[in-house]
XYZ file of C-alpha atoms in Angstrom:
543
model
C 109.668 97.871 169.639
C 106.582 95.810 169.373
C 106.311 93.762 165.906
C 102.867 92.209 164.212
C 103.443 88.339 165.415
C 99.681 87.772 164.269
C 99.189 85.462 160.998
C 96.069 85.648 158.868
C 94.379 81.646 158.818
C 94.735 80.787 154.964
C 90.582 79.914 155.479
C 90.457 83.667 154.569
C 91.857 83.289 150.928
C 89.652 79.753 150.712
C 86.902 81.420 151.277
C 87.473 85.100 148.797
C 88.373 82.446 145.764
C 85.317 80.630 146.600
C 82.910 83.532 146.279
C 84.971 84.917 143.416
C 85.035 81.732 141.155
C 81.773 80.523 142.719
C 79.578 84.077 142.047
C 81.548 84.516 138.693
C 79.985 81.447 137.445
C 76.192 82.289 139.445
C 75.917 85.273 137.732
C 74.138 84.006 134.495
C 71.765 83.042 136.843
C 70.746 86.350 137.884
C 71.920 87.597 134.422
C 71.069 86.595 130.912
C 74.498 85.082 129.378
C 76.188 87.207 126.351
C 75.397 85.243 123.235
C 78.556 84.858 120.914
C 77.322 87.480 118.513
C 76.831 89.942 121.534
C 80.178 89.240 122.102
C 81.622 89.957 118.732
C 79.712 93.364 119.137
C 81.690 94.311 122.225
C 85.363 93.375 120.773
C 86.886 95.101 118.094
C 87.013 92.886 115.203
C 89.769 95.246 113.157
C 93.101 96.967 114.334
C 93.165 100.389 115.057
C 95.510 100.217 111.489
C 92.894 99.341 109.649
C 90.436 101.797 110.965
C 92.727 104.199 109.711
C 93.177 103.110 106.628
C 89.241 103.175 106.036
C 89.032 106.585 107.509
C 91.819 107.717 105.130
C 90.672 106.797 102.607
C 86.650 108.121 103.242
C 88.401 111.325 104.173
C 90.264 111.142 100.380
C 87.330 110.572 98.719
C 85.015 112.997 100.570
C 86.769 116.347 101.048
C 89.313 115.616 98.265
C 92.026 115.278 100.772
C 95.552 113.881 99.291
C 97.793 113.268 101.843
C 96.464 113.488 105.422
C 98.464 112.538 108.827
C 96.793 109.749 110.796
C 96.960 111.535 114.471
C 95.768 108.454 116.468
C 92.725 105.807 116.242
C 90.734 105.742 119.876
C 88.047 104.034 121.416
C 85.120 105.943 122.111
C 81.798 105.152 123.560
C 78.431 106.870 123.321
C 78.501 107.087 127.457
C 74.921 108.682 127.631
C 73.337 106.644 125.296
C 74.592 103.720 127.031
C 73.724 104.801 130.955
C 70.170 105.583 129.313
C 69.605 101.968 127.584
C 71.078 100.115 131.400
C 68.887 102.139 133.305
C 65.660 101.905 131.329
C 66.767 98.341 131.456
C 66.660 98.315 126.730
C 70.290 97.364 126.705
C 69.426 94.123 125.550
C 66.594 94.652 123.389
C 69.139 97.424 122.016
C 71.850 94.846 120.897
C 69.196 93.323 119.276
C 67.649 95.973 116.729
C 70.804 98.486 116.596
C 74.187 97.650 117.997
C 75.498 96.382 114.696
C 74.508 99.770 113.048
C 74.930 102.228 115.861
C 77.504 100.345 118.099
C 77.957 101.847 121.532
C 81.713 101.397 121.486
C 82.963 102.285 118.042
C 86.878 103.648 117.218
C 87.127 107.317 115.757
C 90.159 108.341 113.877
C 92.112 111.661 113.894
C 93.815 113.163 110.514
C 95.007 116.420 110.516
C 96.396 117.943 107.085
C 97.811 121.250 108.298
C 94.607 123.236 107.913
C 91.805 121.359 109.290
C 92.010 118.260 111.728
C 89.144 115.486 110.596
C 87.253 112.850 113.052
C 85.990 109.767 111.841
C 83.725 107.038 113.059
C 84.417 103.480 112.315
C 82.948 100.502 113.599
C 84.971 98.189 115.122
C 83.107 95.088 114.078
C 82.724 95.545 109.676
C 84.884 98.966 108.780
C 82.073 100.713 108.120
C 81.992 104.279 108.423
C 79.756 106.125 111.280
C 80.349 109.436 111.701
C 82.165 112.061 110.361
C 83.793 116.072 110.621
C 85.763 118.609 109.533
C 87.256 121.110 111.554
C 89.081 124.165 109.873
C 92.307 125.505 112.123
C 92.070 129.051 113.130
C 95.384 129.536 111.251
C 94.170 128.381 108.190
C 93.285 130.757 105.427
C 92.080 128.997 102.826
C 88.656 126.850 103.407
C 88.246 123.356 104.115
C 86.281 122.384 100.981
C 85.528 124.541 97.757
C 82.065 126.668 97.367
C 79.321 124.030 96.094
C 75.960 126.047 94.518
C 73.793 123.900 96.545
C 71.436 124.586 99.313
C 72.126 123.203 102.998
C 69.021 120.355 102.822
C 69.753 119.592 99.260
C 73.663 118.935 100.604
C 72.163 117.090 103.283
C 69.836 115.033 101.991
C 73.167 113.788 99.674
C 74.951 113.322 102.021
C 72.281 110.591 104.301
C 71.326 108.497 100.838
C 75.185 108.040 100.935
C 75.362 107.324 104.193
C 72.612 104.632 103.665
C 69.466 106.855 105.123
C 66.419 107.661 103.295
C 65.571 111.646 103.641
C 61.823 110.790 103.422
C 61.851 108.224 106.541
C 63.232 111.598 108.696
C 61.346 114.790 110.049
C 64.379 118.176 109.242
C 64.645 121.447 111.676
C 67.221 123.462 113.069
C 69.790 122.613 116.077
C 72.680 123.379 117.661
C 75.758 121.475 118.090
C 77.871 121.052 121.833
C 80.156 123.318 120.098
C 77.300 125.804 119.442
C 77.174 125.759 115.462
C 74.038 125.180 113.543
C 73.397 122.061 112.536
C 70.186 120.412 110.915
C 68.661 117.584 112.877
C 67.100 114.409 110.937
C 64.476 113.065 113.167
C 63.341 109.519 112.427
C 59.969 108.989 112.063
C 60.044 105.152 112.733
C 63.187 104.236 114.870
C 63.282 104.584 118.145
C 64.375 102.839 121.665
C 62.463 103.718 124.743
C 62.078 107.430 124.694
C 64.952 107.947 122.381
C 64.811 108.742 118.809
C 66.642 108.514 116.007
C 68.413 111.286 115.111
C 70.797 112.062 112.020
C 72.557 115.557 113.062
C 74.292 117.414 109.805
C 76.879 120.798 109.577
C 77.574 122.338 106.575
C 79.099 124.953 104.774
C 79.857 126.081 101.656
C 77.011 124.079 100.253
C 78.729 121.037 101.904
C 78.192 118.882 104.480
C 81.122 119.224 107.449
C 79.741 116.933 110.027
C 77.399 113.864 110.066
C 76.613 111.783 113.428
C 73.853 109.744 114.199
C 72.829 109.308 117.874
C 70.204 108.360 120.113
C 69.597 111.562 122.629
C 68.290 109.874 125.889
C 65.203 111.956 127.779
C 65.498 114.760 129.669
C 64.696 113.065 132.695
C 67.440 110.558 132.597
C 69.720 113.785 131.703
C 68.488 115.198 135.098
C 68.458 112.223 137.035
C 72.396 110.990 135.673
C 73.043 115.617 136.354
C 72.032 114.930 139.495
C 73.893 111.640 140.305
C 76.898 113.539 139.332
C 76.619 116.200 141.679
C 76.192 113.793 144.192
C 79.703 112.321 143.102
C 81.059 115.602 142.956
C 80.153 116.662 146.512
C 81.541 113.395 147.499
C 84.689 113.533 145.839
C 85.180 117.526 146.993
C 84.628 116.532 150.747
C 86.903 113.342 150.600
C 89.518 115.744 148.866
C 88.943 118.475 152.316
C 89.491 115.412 154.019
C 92.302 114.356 152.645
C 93.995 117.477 153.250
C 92.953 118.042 156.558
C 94.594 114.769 157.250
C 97.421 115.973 155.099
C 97.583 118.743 157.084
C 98.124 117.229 160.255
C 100.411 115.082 159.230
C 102.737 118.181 158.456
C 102.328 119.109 161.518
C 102.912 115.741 163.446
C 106.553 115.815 161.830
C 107.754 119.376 162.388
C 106.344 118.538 166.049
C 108.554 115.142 166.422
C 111.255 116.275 163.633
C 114.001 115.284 165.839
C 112.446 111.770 166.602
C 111.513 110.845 163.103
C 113.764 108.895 160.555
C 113.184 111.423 157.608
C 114.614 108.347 155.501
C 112.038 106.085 155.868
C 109.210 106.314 153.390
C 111.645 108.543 151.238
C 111.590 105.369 148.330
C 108.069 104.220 148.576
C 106.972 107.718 147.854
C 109.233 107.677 144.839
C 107.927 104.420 143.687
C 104.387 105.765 143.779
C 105.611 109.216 141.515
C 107.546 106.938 139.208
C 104.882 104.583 138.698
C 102.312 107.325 138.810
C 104.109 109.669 136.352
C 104.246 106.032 133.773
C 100.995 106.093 133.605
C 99.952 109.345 133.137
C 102.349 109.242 130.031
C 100.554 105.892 128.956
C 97.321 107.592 129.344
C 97.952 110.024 126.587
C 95.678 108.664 124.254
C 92.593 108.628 126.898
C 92.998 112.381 127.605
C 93.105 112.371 123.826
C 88.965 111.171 123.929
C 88.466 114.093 125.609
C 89.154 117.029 122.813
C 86.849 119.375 121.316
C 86.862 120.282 117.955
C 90.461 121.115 116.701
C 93.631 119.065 117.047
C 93.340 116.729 119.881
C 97.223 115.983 121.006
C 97.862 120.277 122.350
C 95.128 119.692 125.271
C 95.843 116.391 125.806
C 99.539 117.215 126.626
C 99.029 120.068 128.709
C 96.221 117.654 130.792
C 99.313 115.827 131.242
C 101.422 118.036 133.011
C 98.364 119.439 135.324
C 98.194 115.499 136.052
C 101.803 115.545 136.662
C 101.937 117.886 138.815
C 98.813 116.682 140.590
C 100.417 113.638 141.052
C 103.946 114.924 142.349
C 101.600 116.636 145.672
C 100.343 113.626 146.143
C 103.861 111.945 146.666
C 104.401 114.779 148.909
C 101.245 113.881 151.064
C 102.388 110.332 150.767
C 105.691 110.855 151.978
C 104.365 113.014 155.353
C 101.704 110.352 155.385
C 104.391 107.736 155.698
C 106.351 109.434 158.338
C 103.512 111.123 160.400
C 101.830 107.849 160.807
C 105.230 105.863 161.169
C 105.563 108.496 164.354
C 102.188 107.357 165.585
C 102.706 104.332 165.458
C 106.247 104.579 167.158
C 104.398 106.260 169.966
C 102.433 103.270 170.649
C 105.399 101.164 170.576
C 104.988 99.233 167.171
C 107.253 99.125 164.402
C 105.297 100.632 161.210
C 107.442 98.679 159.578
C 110.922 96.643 158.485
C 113.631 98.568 157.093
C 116.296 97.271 155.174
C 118.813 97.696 158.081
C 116.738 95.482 160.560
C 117.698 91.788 160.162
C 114.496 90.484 160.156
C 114.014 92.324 156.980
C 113.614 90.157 154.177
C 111.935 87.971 156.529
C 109.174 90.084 157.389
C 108.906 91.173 153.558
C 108.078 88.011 152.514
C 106.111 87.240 155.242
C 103.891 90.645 154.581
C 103.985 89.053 151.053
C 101.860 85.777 151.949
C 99.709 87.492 154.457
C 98.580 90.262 151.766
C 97.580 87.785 149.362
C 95.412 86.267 152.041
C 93.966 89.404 152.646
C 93.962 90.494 149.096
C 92.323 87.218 147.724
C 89.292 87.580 150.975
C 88.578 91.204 149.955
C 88.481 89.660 146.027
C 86.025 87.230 146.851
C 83.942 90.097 149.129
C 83.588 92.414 146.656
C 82.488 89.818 143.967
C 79.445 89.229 146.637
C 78.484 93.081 146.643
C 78.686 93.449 143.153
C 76.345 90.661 142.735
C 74.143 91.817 145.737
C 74.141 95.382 143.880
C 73.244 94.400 141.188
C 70.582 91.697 142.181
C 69.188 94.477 145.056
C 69.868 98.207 143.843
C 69.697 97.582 140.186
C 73.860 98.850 139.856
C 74.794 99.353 136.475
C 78.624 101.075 134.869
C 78.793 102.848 132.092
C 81.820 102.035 129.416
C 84.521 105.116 129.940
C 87.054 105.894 127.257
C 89.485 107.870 129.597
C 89.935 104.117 131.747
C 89.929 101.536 128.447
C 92.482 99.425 127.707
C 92.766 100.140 123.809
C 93.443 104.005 124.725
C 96.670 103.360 126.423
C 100.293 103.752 124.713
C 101.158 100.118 126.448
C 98.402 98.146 127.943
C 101.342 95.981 129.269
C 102.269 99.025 131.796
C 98.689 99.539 133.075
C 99.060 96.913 135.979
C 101.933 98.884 137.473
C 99.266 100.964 138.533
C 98.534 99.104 141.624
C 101.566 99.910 143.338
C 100.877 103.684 143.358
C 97.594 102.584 144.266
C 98.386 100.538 147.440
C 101.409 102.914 148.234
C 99.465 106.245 148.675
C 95.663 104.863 149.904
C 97.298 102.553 152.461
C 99.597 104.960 153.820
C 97.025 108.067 153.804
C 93.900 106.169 154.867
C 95.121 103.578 156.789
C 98.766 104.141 158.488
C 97.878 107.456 159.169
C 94.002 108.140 158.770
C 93.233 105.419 161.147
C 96.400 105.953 163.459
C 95.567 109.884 163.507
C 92.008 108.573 164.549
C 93.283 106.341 166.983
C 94.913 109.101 168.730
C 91.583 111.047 168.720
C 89.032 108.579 169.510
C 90.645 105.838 170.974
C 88.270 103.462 169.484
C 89.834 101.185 166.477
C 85.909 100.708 164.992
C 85.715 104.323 164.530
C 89.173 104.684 163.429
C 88.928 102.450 160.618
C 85.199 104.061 159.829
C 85.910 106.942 159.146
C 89.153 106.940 157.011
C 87.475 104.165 155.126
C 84.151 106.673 154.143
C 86.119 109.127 153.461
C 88.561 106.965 150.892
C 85.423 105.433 149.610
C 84.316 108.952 148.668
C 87.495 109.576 147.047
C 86.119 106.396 144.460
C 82.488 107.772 143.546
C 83.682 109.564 140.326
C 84.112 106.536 138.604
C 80.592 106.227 135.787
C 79.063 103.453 138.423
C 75.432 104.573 139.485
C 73.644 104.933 141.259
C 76.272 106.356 142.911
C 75.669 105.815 146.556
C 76.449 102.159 145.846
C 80.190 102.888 145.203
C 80.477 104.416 148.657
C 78.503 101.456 150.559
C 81.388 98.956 148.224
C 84.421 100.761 149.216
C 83.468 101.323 152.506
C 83.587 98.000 153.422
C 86.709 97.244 151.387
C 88.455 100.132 153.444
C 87.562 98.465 156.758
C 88.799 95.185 155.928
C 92.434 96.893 154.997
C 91.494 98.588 158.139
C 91.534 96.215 160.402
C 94.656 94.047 158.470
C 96.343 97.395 158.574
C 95.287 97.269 162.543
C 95.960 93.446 163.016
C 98.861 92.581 160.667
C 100.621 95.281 159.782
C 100.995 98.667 157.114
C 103.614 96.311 155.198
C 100.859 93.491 154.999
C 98.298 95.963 153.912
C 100.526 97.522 151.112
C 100.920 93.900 149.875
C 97.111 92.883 149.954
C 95.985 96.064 148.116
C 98.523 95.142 145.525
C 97.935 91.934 145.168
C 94.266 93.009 144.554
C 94.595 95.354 142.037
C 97.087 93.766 140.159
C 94.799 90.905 140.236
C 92.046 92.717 138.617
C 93.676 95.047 136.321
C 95.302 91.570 135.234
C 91.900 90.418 134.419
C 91.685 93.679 132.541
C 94.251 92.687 130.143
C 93.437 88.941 130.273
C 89.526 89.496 129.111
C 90.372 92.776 126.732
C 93.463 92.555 125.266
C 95.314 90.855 122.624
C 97.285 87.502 123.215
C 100.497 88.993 124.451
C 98.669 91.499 126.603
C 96.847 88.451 127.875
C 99.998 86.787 128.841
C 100.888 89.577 130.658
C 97.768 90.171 132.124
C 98.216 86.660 134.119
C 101.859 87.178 134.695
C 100.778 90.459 137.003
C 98.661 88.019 138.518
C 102.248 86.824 140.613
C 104.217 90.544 140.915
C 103.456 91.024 144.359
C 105.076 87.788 145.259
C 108.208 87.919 142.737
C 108.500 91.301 144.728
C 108.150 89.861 148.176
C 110.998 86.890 147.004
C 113.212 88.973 145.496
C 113.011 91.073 148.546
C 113.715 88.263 151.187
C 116.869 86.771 148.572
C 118.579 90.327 147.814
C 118.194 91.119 151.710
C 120.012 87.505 152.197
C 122.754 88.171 150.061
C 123.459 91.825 150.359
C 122.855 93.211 153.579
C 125.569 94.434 155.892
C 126.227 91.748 158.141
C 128.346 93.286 161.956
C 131.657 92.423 160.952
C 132.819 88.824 162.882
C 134.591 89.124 166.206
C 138.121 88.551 166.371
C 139.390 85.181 167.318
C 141.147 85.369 170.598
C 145.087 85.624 171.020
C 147.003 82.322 170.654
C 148.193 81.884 174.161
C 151.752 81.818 174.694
């Protein structure tokens, strides 16, 4: 059985550090540098505990409330407000004249007290309060705040001098919430960014006011243009999924066709290292799905998103286990080893071997796609909007979010690459096209992510995907595995170095060296515990 005898040249890894470092410090060339104050506006300034504590205490002295339950403090981020200000190109001019009183990124805190759950906004940089609601449980039978003898404007014109507004500055009609309740809409006469104006929205009842947000709505045309964007993603996303189970599919059938040829063993534990790993971090992740509530209770929804993720995730270890074995097969059939197994004695070898090569391979593809994010954003004008669901500060333990790039490199490399581009192989016979097309269709797999315009995450990707392509093709699934790994933990390290606190930071670098404290302890636990054929007998002592 053939084995991968090629060796990556180390020039590769020179050369992916060199455009990494080298563009990372070129890019204030093409971009104007974050001042220090900018930067204190994108970094909270106050634990989550001390958000609280303010929001407990506005929520006391609003609605009379005298002993509320802190549910959780999140990070949330006015997304459309944001992808509006990049794309009209005000982000700048917005930090300027409004980020320290309408912050982008702000925290918003959860109390429930039985009957009614309460959101409040608090910004992250001085404690001061944004936003605020009241939400009355359907269970509860008594209401959230005692009849006032006051008229809906006269509440709400209270309610903005308290909040620091001036009712004659602002223009009053009717709207409707997301939720669909009436609300009355403060429009600014005077403030205003781009096409977007200033707008104070108010609920009340009971001759109080229940809800108070200010926002910025962006134009309808950027509504249709980001609509439209999304349904581009969507399509995307809908045909890589097809894809993917098309090659799923096959793969299912590859193994009940060679069932008594294939080793049903191997793959068995790197498929349960990508569900335990998986599973992790859709537990740490509570707190994101959290961002996502409505108007009630946030935690019910959030838990039951769990378990659809769970369960989302345990298929996918089932595609990545026939993945594993239907390409192994393939691969077999050509005479190559798709790779070491813990019986072979050149195990632990060939782990840490696949170990060095990936971060070669891993530090060139760093170093590439630092050159088409730059070229991106220099040429097509590529901007990301800030997503609450994939922050840092709305996970259980930070710490755990590098782990992450294990599923990551387990499943994509063994689905796209050991048996997208060995399936294609088989049909085509051409390795260019064979490494095309699993790489568009993993690339479309990636366009969800808020990065427009969109098309520009499929161009990125795709050319990612054919470099693992072609060091799946060259050097190895084992090498590939590694290199995607060392990637990702290498940038979801950053993650935690750039956004997190001091220990997380730590951490953050540590990550930076998993992949080869894998590949080690690999190569030394093969060394000392593998079966060794027992030693032949010494001969008889002649007589």
């Amino acid at each position: 059985m053939t084995t991968f005898k090629h060796r990556p040249p180390l020039l590769l890894a020179i050369i992916g550090l060199l455009l990494y470092f080298g563009l990372s410090y070129a890019a204030p060339l093409f971009n104007k540098p974050v001042s220090e104050e900018e930067h204190k506006l994108a970094s909270p300034a106050i634990t989550k505990r001390e958000a609280a504590d303010t929001a407990e205490a506005f929520i006391r002295s609003r609605f009379g409330l005298s002993g509320g339950q802190t549910a959780d403090t999140l990070l949330q981020s006015a997304t459309a407000r944001s992808g509006y200000l990049q794309q009209a190109g005000l982000d700048e001019q917005y930090r300027q004249t409004y980020a320290a009183r309408f912050p982008i990124d702000y925290y918003e805190v959860e109390i429930r007290d039985g009957a009614s759950t309460y959101y409040v906004g608090i910004n992250y940089t001085n404690r001061s309060v944004l936003s605020f609601s009241s939400h009355k449980s359907p269970a509860a039978k008594t209401d959230v705040l005692p009849a006032q003898d006051m008229a809906p404007e006269a509440a709400a014109e209270r309610t903005l001098r308290e909040m620091g507004f001036d009712p004659a500055a602002f223009t009053v009609r009717s709207g409707v919430s997301a939720e669909g309740a009436a609300e009355l809409v403060y429009v600014s006469k005077t403030e205003r960014i781009g096409e977007a104006v200033l707008e104070l929205r108010l609920r009340t009842a009971g001759g109080q006011v229940t809800a108070f947000r200010p926002t910025f709505p962006p134009p309808d045309s950027f509504i249709r243009w980001r609509e439209a964007q999304d349904e581009r993603s969507g399509l995307m996303t809908r045909i890589s999924m097809l894809a993917s189970l098309a090659m799923a599919f096959s793969a299912l059938v590859i193994v009940l066709r060679n069932r008594r040829q294939i080793d049903f063993a191997r793959g068995a534990l790197l498929s349960l290292v990508f569900l335990a790993v998986y599973v992790l971090n859709n537990y740490n992740m509570l707190p994101a799905f959290r961002t996502m509530h409505g108007s009630g209770p946030s935690e019910p929804g959030a838990i039951v998103y769990l378990w659809i993720n769970n369960v989302y995730v345990t298929l996918m270890a089932i595609c990545t286990y026939f993945a594993l074995l239907a390409g192994g097969r393939l691969m077999q059939s050509h005479g190559v080893r798709p790779w070491p197994l813990w019986r072979d004695e050149d195990f632990g070898s060939q782990a840490k071997q696949s170990m060095k090569d990936g971060y070669i391979i891993g530090l060139f593809i760093l170093g590439i796609q630092q050159l088409l994010f730059l070229g991106a954003s220099a040429l097509f004008d590529v901007w990301a909007v800030n997503d609450p669901t994939d922050s840092i500060h709305n996970m259980l333990h930070p710490e755990w979010f590098p782990l992450l790039a294990w599923s990551a490199a387990i499943s994509e490399e063994a689905i796209y690459r050991l048996l997208g581009v060995s399936l294609m192989l088989r049909l085509t016979r051409s390795p260019f096209i064979s490494v095309l097309v699993p790489s568009i269709i993993w690339a479309m797999s990636h366009t969800q992510y808020p990065i427009y315009p969109v098309y520009t995450r499929l161009i990125e990707v795709t050319v990612i995907g054919i470099i693992f392509g072609y060091a799946f093709l060259r050097y190895g699934f084992l090498t590939a595995v590694f290199a995607h790994a060392a990637m990702d933990s290498i940038l979801m390290g950053l993650s935690l170095l750039y956004d997190g606190n001091n220990m997380q930071a730590v951490a953050g670098v540590a990550y930076f060296l998993v992949p080869a404290a894998a590949g080690w302890l690999l190569y030394a636990a093969h060394g000392k515990f593998r079966r060794r054929p027992p030693a032949l007998a010494p001969p008889p002592f002649p007589k």
